[in-house]
Amino acid sequence: MFLILFGAPGSGKGTQSDLLMQTGKFVHISTGDLLRAEVKQESKIGLLVRDIMARGEFPSDDLIMDLINKQIDTNSDKQIICDGFPRTMNQVLAFDTLLGVKKENIGLVANLKVNLNMLVERISGRYSCKECGAVYHDKNKRPLIEGICDRCGSKEFLRRPDDQPDVLESRVQAYLDQTQAVCEYYRQKGLVKDLDASKDPVSVNNELKSCLIQAGFKI
Ligand code: AMP
């Protein structure tokens, strides 16, 4: 069964995924993470998508579906968190077909709602460990020991090129133009729960877990 985590860049999809992963009951698929891994490896896909991502635009739906297909094949029969996917109506329709073939279903679409000012503040302060990808924030979440990653001890950090303020605007626009239609599609099917994601991450997670239990997930 699939949980789709939905929300603008900076709404906390990654943080909520991390908290759910601590239950040991989920597999996490983030198309953004998969694409960033390709860019890091400088693979054929990575070279193709690097500049597109840096501008805050979307790579082709076919490329995204190839990545998703591979992930679903290796994780069948699990509770899967989709973080950042599907993001366009073409992806939704291709995903519906895939779910039909695999006899799988979407149990819940959690819509993480945050106002624009908070999104900008969250994203503009965000940075991560170069080695393990653990995410930090200039104000809200610094490492316990300054300059050293809590998770892996690395001293090297980086900021995502698409987290720069000028690119953020295109990312939020892409979200508004393409991704909100996706949410409305699932809303019509009765799958969407709206969550106030401006609250602290643990409160949001508790609310999310209640919704998941109601939807039949095992936590
Ligand atoms: P994220 O980490 O989810 O914020 O994604 C970062 C960037 O990766 C996005 O701005 C897009 O360029 C690309 N991306 C991630 N997931 C998708 C998707 N499902 N469809 C199209 N582009 C995606």
mmCIF file of C-alpha atoms and ligand atoms in Angstrom:
data_model
loop_
_atom_site.group_PDB
_atom_site.id
_atom_site.type_symbol
_atom_site.label_atom_id
_atom_site.label_comp_id
_atom_site.label_asym_id
_atom_site.label_seq_id
_atom_site.Cartn_x
_atom_site.Cartn_y
_atom_site.Cartn_z
ATOM 1 C CA MET A 1 0.000 0.000 0.000
ATOM 2 C CA PHE A 2 1.201 3.500 -0.858
ATOM 3 C CA LEU A 3 1.276 6.705 1.147
ATOM 4 C CA ILE A 4 1.701 9.764 -1.054
ATOM 5 C CA LEU A 5 3.285 12.661 0.779
ATOM 6 C CA PHE A 6 2.175 15.801 -0.847
ATOM 7 C CA GLY A 7 3.202 19.432 -0.379
ATOM 8 C CA ALA A 8 5.238 22.342 -1.738
ATOM 9 C CA PRO A 9 9.060 22.365 -1.491
ATOM 10 C CA GLY A 10 9.859 22.967 2.199
ATOM 11 C CA SER A 11 6.541 21.630 3.512
ATOM 12 C CA GLY A 12 8.378 18.888 5.420
ATOM 13 C CA LYS A 13 7.922 15.800 3.232
ATOM 14 C CA GLY A 14 11.498 14.663 3.897
ATOM 15 C CA THR A 15 11.227 15.243 7.653
ATOM 16 C CA GLN A 16 7.931 13.368 7.889
ATOM 17 C CA SER A 17 9.382 10.514 5.826
ATOM 18 C CA ASP A 18 12.375 10.291 8.198
ATOM 19 C CA LEU A 19 10.052 10.128 11.222
ATOM 20 C CA LEU A 20 7.895 7.415 9.634
ATOM 21 C CA MET A 21 11.002 5.434 8.654
ATOM 22 C CA GLN A 22 11.911 5.256 12.360
ATOM 23 C CA THR A 23 8.887 2.943 12.844
ATOM 24 C CA GLY A 24 10.638 0.366 10.623
ATOM 25 C CA LYS A 25 7.346 -0.262 8.794
ATOM 26 C CA PHE A 26 7.929 1.712 5.603
ATOM 27 C CA VAL A 27 10.104 1.941 2.520
ATOM 28 C CA HIS A 28 10.889 5.496 1.394
ATOM 29 C CA ILE A 29 10.961 6.431 -2.281
ATOM 30 C CA SER A 30 11.916 10.054 -2.986
ATOM 31 C CA THR A 31 12.226 10.872 -6.676
ATOM 32 C CA GLY A 32 14.228 13.995 -5.710
ATOM 33 C CA ASP A 33 16.750 11.851 -3.775
ATOM 34 C CA LEU A 34 16.946 9.312 -6.628
ATOM 35 C CA LEU A 35 17.633 12.102 -9.120
ATOM 36 C CA ARG A 36 20.228 13.761 -6.856
ATOM 37 C CA ALA A 37 21.998 10.388 -6.518
ATOM 38 C CA GLU A 38 22.163 10.139 -10.322
ATOM 39 C CA VAL A 39 23.598 13.673 -10.515
ATOM 40 C CA LYS A 40 26.199 12.836 -7.852
ATOM 41 C CA GLN A 41 27.285 9.704 -9.744
ATOM 42 C CA GLU A 42 27.432 11.743 -12.976
ATOM 43 C CA SER A 43 25.458 8.937 -14.670
ATOM 44 C CA LYS A 44 23.804 9.410 -18.071
ATOM 45 C CA ILE A 45 20.530 10.316 -16.337
ATOM 46 C CA GLY A 46 22.403 12.564 -13.901
ATOM 47 C CA LEU A 47 24.026 14.580 -16.682
ATOM 48 C CA LEU A 48 20.661 14.880 -18.407
ATOM 49 C CA VAL A 49 18.767 16.188 -15.363
ATOM 50 C CA ARG A 50 21.398 18.259 -13.536
ATOM 51 C CA ASP A 51 20.686 21.617 -15.177
ATOM 52 C CA ILE A 52 16.932 21.023 -15.339
ATOM 53 C CA MET A 53 16.851 20.408 -11.576
ATOM 54 C CA ALA A 54 19.138 23.344 -10.826
ATOM 55 C CA ARG A 55 16.577 25.597 -12.548
ATOM 56 C CA GLY A 56 13.740 24.095 -10.465
ATOM 57 C CA GLU A 57 12.105 22.556 -13.551
ATOM 58 C CA PHE A 58 10.927 18.968 -14.086
ATOM 59 C CA PRO A 59 12.724 16.219 -16.040
ATOM 60 C CA SER A 60 10.470 14.228 -18.418
ATOM 61 C CA ASP A 61 7.639 12.106 -17.034
ATOM 62 C CA ASP A 62 9.028 9.025 -18.852
ATOM 63 C CA LEU A 63 12.338 9.355 -17.040
ATOM 64 C CA ILE A 64 10.567 9.678 -13.675
ATOM 65 C CA MET A 65 8.359 6.642 -14.414
ATOM 66 C CA ASP A 66 11.444 4.541 -15.251
ATOM 67 C CA LEU A 67 12.940 5.392 -11.861
ATOM 68 C CA ILE A 68 9.669 4.590 -10.067
ATOM 69 C CA ASN A 69 9.170 1.300 -11.918
ATOM 70 C CA LYS A 70 12.574 0.048 -10.787
ATOM 71 C CA GLN A 71 11.913 1.028 -7.177
ATOM 72 C CA ILE A 72 8.495 -0.595 -7.038
ATOM 73 C CA ASP A 73 9.806 -3.824 -8.533
ATOM 74 C CA THR A 74 12.370 -4.145 -5.750
ATOM 75 C CA ASN A 75 9.898 -3.265 -2.961
ATOM 76 C CA SER A 76 6.698 -5.160 -3.785
ATOM 77 C CA ASP A 77 4.286 -5.978 -0.899
ATOM 78 C CA LYS A 78 5.717 -3.238 1.341
ATOM 79 C CA GLN A 79 4.196 -0.050 2.745
ATOM 80 C CA ILE A 80 5.787 2.581 0.531
ATOM 81 C CA ILE A 81 6.108 6.322 1.150
ATOM 82 C CA CYS A 82 6.128 8.263 -2.130
ATOM 83 C CA ASP A 83 7.875 11.566 -1.438
ATOM 84 C CA GLY A 84 7.767 14.030 -4.348
ATOM 85 C CA PHE A 85 5.930 11.664 -6.691
ATOM 86 C CA PRO A 86 3.561 11.842 -8.580
ATOM 87 C CA ARG A 87 3.988 15.510 -9.439
ATOM 88 C CA THR A 88 2.207 15.872 -12.787
ATOM 89 C CA MET A 89 -1.075 14.506 -14.157
ATOM 90 C CA ASN A 90 0.848 12.349 -16.674
ATOM 91 C CA GLN A 91 2.693 10.725 -13.776
ATOM 92 C CA VAL A 92 -0.626 10.181 -11.937
ATOM 93 C CA LEU A 93 -2.162 8.386 -14.901
ATOM 94 C CA ALA A 94 0.948 6.271 -15.535
ATOM 95 C CA PHE A 95 1.053 5.430 -11.819
ATOM 96 C CA ASP A 96 -2.645 4.387 -11.839
ATOM 97 C CA THR A 97 -1.850 1.959 -14.671
ATOM 98 C CA LEU A 98 1.179 0.617 -12.819
ATOM 99 C CA LEU A 99 -0.827 0.120 -9.617
ATOM 100 C CA GLY A 100 -3.500 -1.754 -11.573
ATOM 101 C CA VAL A 101 -0.896 -4.104 -13.064
ATOM 102 C CA LYS A 102 0.757 -4.729 -9.679
ATOM 103 C CA LYS A 103 -2.613 -5.022 -7.878
ATOM 104 C CA GLU A 104 -1.498 -2.354 -5.426
ATOM 105 C CA ASN A 105 -3.332 0.700 -4.129
ATOM 106 C CA ILE A 106 -2.906 4.165 -2.631
ATOM 107 C CA GLY A 107 -4.103 4.178 0.995
ATOM 108 C CA LEU A 108 -3.611 7.865 1.773
ATOM 109 C CA VAL A 109 -2.511 11.150 0.228
ATOM 110 C CA ALA A 110 -1.258 13.394 3.056
ATOM 111 C CA ASN A 111 -1.345 17.029 1.950
ATOM 112 C CA LEU A 112 1.198 19.022 4.013
ATOM 113 C CA LYS A 113 -0.003 22.623 4.029
ATOM 114 C CA VAL A 114 2.336 25.522 4.849
ATOM 115 C CA ASN A 115 2.095 29.221 3.964
ATOM 116 C CA LEU A 116 4.526 30.752 1.462
ATOM 117 C CA ASN A 117 6.533 32.857 3.963
ATOM 118 C CA MET A 118 7.306 29.816 6.053
ATOM 119 C CA LEU A 119 8.319 27.802 2.962
ATOM 120 C CA VAL A 120 10.825 30.484 1.976
ATOM 121 C CA GLU A 121 12.269 30.627 5.501
ATOM 122 C CA ARG A 122 12.568 26.837 5.753
ATOM 123 C CA ILE A 123 14.197 26.382 2.355
ATOM 124 C CA SER A 124 16.571 29.327 2.400
ATOM 125 C CA GLY A 125 18.195 28.058 5.633
ATOM 126 C CA ARG A 126 18.389 24.400 4.580
ATOM 127 C CA TYR A 127 21.682 22.509 4.116
ATOM 128 C CA SER A 128 22.722 18.864 4.311
ATOM 129 C CA CYS A 129 25.616 16.538 5.052
ATOM 130 C CA LYS A 130 27.654 15.883 1.920
ATOM 131 C CA GLU A 131 28.229 12.242 2.910
ATOM 132 C CA CYS A 132 24.930 10.885 4.291
ATOM 133 C CA GLY A 133 22.386 13.537 3.234
ATOM 134 C CA ALA A 134 21.143 14.321 6.777
ATOM 135 C CA VAL A 135 19.280 17.627 6.567
ATOM 136 C CA TYR A 136 19.953 20.669 8.812
ATOM 137 C CA HIS A 137 18.750 24.261 9.037
ATOM 138 C CA ASP A 138 20.613 27.480 9.928
ATOM 139 C CA LYS A 139 18.035 28.394 12.579
ATOM 140 C CA ASN A 140 15.758 25.426 13.301
ATOM 141 C CA LYS A 141 18.082 22.432 13.299
ATOM 142 C CA ARG A 142 21.840 22.835 13.673
ATOM 143 C CA PRO A 143 24.084 19.807 14.294
ATOM 144 C CA LEU A 144 24.531 18.992 18.017
ATOM 145 C CA ILE A 145 28.252 19.720 17.647
ATOM 146 C CA GLU A 146 28.766 22.667 15.305
ATOM 147 C CA GLY A 147 30.267 21.636 11.964
ATOM 148 C CA ILE A 148 29.955 17.862 12.539
ATOM 149 C CA CYS A 149 27.123 15.743 11.142
ATOM 150 C CA ASP A 150 25.066 14.111 13.954
ATOM 151 C CA ARG A 151 24.414 11.031 11.853
ATOM 152 C CA CYS A 152 27.774 10.152 10.245
ATOM 153 C CA GLY A 153 30.420 12.510 11.714
ATOM 154 C CA SER A 154 31.327 14.108 8.385
ATOM 155 C CA LYS A 155 32.522 17.710 8.439
ATOM 156 C CA GLU A 156 31.409 18.514 4.910
ATOM 157 C CA PHE A 157 28.052 20.093 4.177
ATOM 158 C CA LEU A 158 26.350 21.458 1.086
ATOM 159 C CA ARG A 159 23.381 23.531 0.022
ATOM 160 C CA ARG A 160 21.170 22.280 -2.821
ATOM 161 C CA PRO A 161 21.569 24.445 -5.934
ATOM 162 C CA ASP A 162 17.769 24.462 -6.271
ATOM 163 C CA ASP A 163 17.363 25.843 -2.730
ATOM 164 C CA GLN A 164 18.737 29.249 -3.806
ATOM 165 C CA PRO A 165 16.049 31.982 -3.433
ATOM 166 C CA ASP A 166 15.790 32.745 -7.188
ATOM 167 C CA VAL A 167 15.219 29.048 -8.037
ATOM 168 C CA LEU A 168 12.810 28.560 -5.168
ATOM 169 C CA GLU A 169 10.338 30.817 -6.937
ATOM 170 C CA SER A 170 10.285 28.533 -10.029
ATOM 171 C CA ARG A 171 9.930 25.456 -7.838
ATOM 172 C CA VAL A 172 6.942 26.881 -5.990
ATOM 173 C CA GLN A 173 5.472 27.996 -9.331
ATOM 174 C CA ALA A 174 5.959 24.481 -10.794
ATOM 175 C CA TYR A 175 4.196 23.133 -7.716
ATOM 176 C CA LEU A 176 1.274 25.528 -8.133
ATOM 177 C CA ASP A 177 1.011 24.996 -11.924
ATOM 178 C CA GLN A 178 1.324 21.231 -12.160
ATOM 179 C CA THR A 179 1.217 19.569 -8.806
ATOM 180 C CA GLN A 180 -1.897 21.040 -7.266
ATOM 181 C CA ALA A 181 -4.004 19.433 -10.018
ATOM 182 C CA VAL A 182 -2.613 16.104 -8.789
ATOM 183 C CA CYS A 183 -3.879 16.791 -5.279
ATOM 184 C CA GLU A 184 -7.325 17.718 -6.583
ATOM 185 C CA TYR A 185 -7.477 14.476 -8.596
ATOM 186 C CA TYR A 186 -6.835 12.413 -5.458
ATOM 187 C CA ARG A 187 -9.203 14.624 -3.435
ATOM 188 C CA GLN A 188 -12.031 13.682 -5.811
ATOM 189 C CA LYS A 189 -11.245 10.054 -5.055
ATOM 190 C CA GLY A 190 -11.566 10.731 -1.305
ATOM 191 C CA LEU A 191 -7.921 9.897 -0.583
ATOM 192 C CA VAL A 192 -6.639 13.303 0.654
ATOM 193 C CA LYS A 193 -6.148 14.349 4.290
ATOM 194 C CA ASP A 194 -5.010 17.960 4.790
ATOM 195 C CA LEU A 195 -2.477 18.457 7.581
ATOM 196 C CA ASP A 196 -1.288 21.758 9.070
ATOM 197 C CA ALA A 197 2.447 21.335 8.424
ATOM 198 C CA SER A 198 3.413 24.674 9.975
ATOM 199 C CA LYS A 199 3.259 22.929 13.370
ATOM 200 C CA ASP A 200 6.326 21.258 14.871
ATOM 201 C CA PRO A 201 7.382 18.052 13.047
ATOM 202 C CA VAL A 202 6.469 15.655 15.892
ATOM 203 C CA SER A 203 2.895 17.020 16.183
ATOM 204 C CA VAL A 204 2.476 16.767 12.417
ATOM 205 C CA ASN A 205 3.810 13.221 12.540
ATOM 206 C CA ASN A 206 1.389 12.181 15.304
ATOM 207 C CA GLU A 207 -1.512 13.492 13.265
ATOM 208 C CA LEU A 208 -0.169 11.761 10.161
ATOM 209 C CA LYS A 209 0.134 8.449 12.014
ATOM 210 C CA SER A 210 -3.520 8.664 13.175
ATOM 211 C CA CYS A 211 -4.579 9.203 9.554
ATOM 212 C CA LEU A 212 -2.433 6.263 8.448
ATOM 213 C CA ILE A 213 -3.965 3.940 11.040
ATOM 214 C CA GLN A 214 -7.479 5.021 9.988
ATOM 215 C CA ALA A 215 -6.536 4.300 6.365
ATOM 216 C CA GLY A 216 -5.474 0.743 7.263
ATOM 217 C CA PHE A 217 -1.660 1.088 7.378
ATOM 218 C CA LYS A 218 0.276 -0.908 9.967
ATOM 219 C CA ILE A 219 2.382 1.363 12.199
HETATM 220 P P1 AMP B 1 12.423 17.403 -4.270
HETATM 221 O O1 AMP B 1 13.622 16.845 -3.591
HETATM 222 O O2 AMP B 1 11.217 16.504 -4.185
HETATM 223 O O3 AMP B 1 12.113 18.825 -3.864
HETATM 224 O O4 AMP B 1 12.777 17.457 -5.849
HETATM 225 C C1 AMP B 1 13.853 18.238 -6.324
HETATM 226 C C2 AMP B 1 13.760 18.391 -7.838
HETATM 227 O O5 AMP B 1 13.818 17.096 -8.459
HETATM 228 C C3 AMP B 1 12.465 19.000 -8.356
HETATM 229 O O6 AMP B 1 12.482 20.426 -8.333
HETATM 230 C C4 AMP B 1 12.433 18.460 -9.790
HETATM 231 O O7 AMP B 1 13.380 19.139 -10.601
HETATM 232 C C5 AMP B 1 12.955 17.041 -9.593
HETATM 233 N N1 AMP B 1 11.874 16.074 -9.283
HETATM 234 C C6 AMP B 1 11.731 15.318 -8.152
HETATM 235 N N2 AMP B 1 10.655 14.518 -8.225
HETATM 236 C C7 AMP B 1 10.081 14.772 -9.432
HETATM 237 C C8 AMP B 1 8.915 14.272 -10.113
HETATM 238 N N3 AMP B 1 8.127 13.357 -9.556
HETATM 239 N N4 AMP B 1 8.648 14.774 -11.340
HETATM 240 C C9 AMP B 1 9.430 15.712 -11.917
HETATM 241 N N5 AMP B 1 10.521 16.218 -11.340
HETATM 242 C C10 AMP B 1 10.862 15.753 -10.112
#
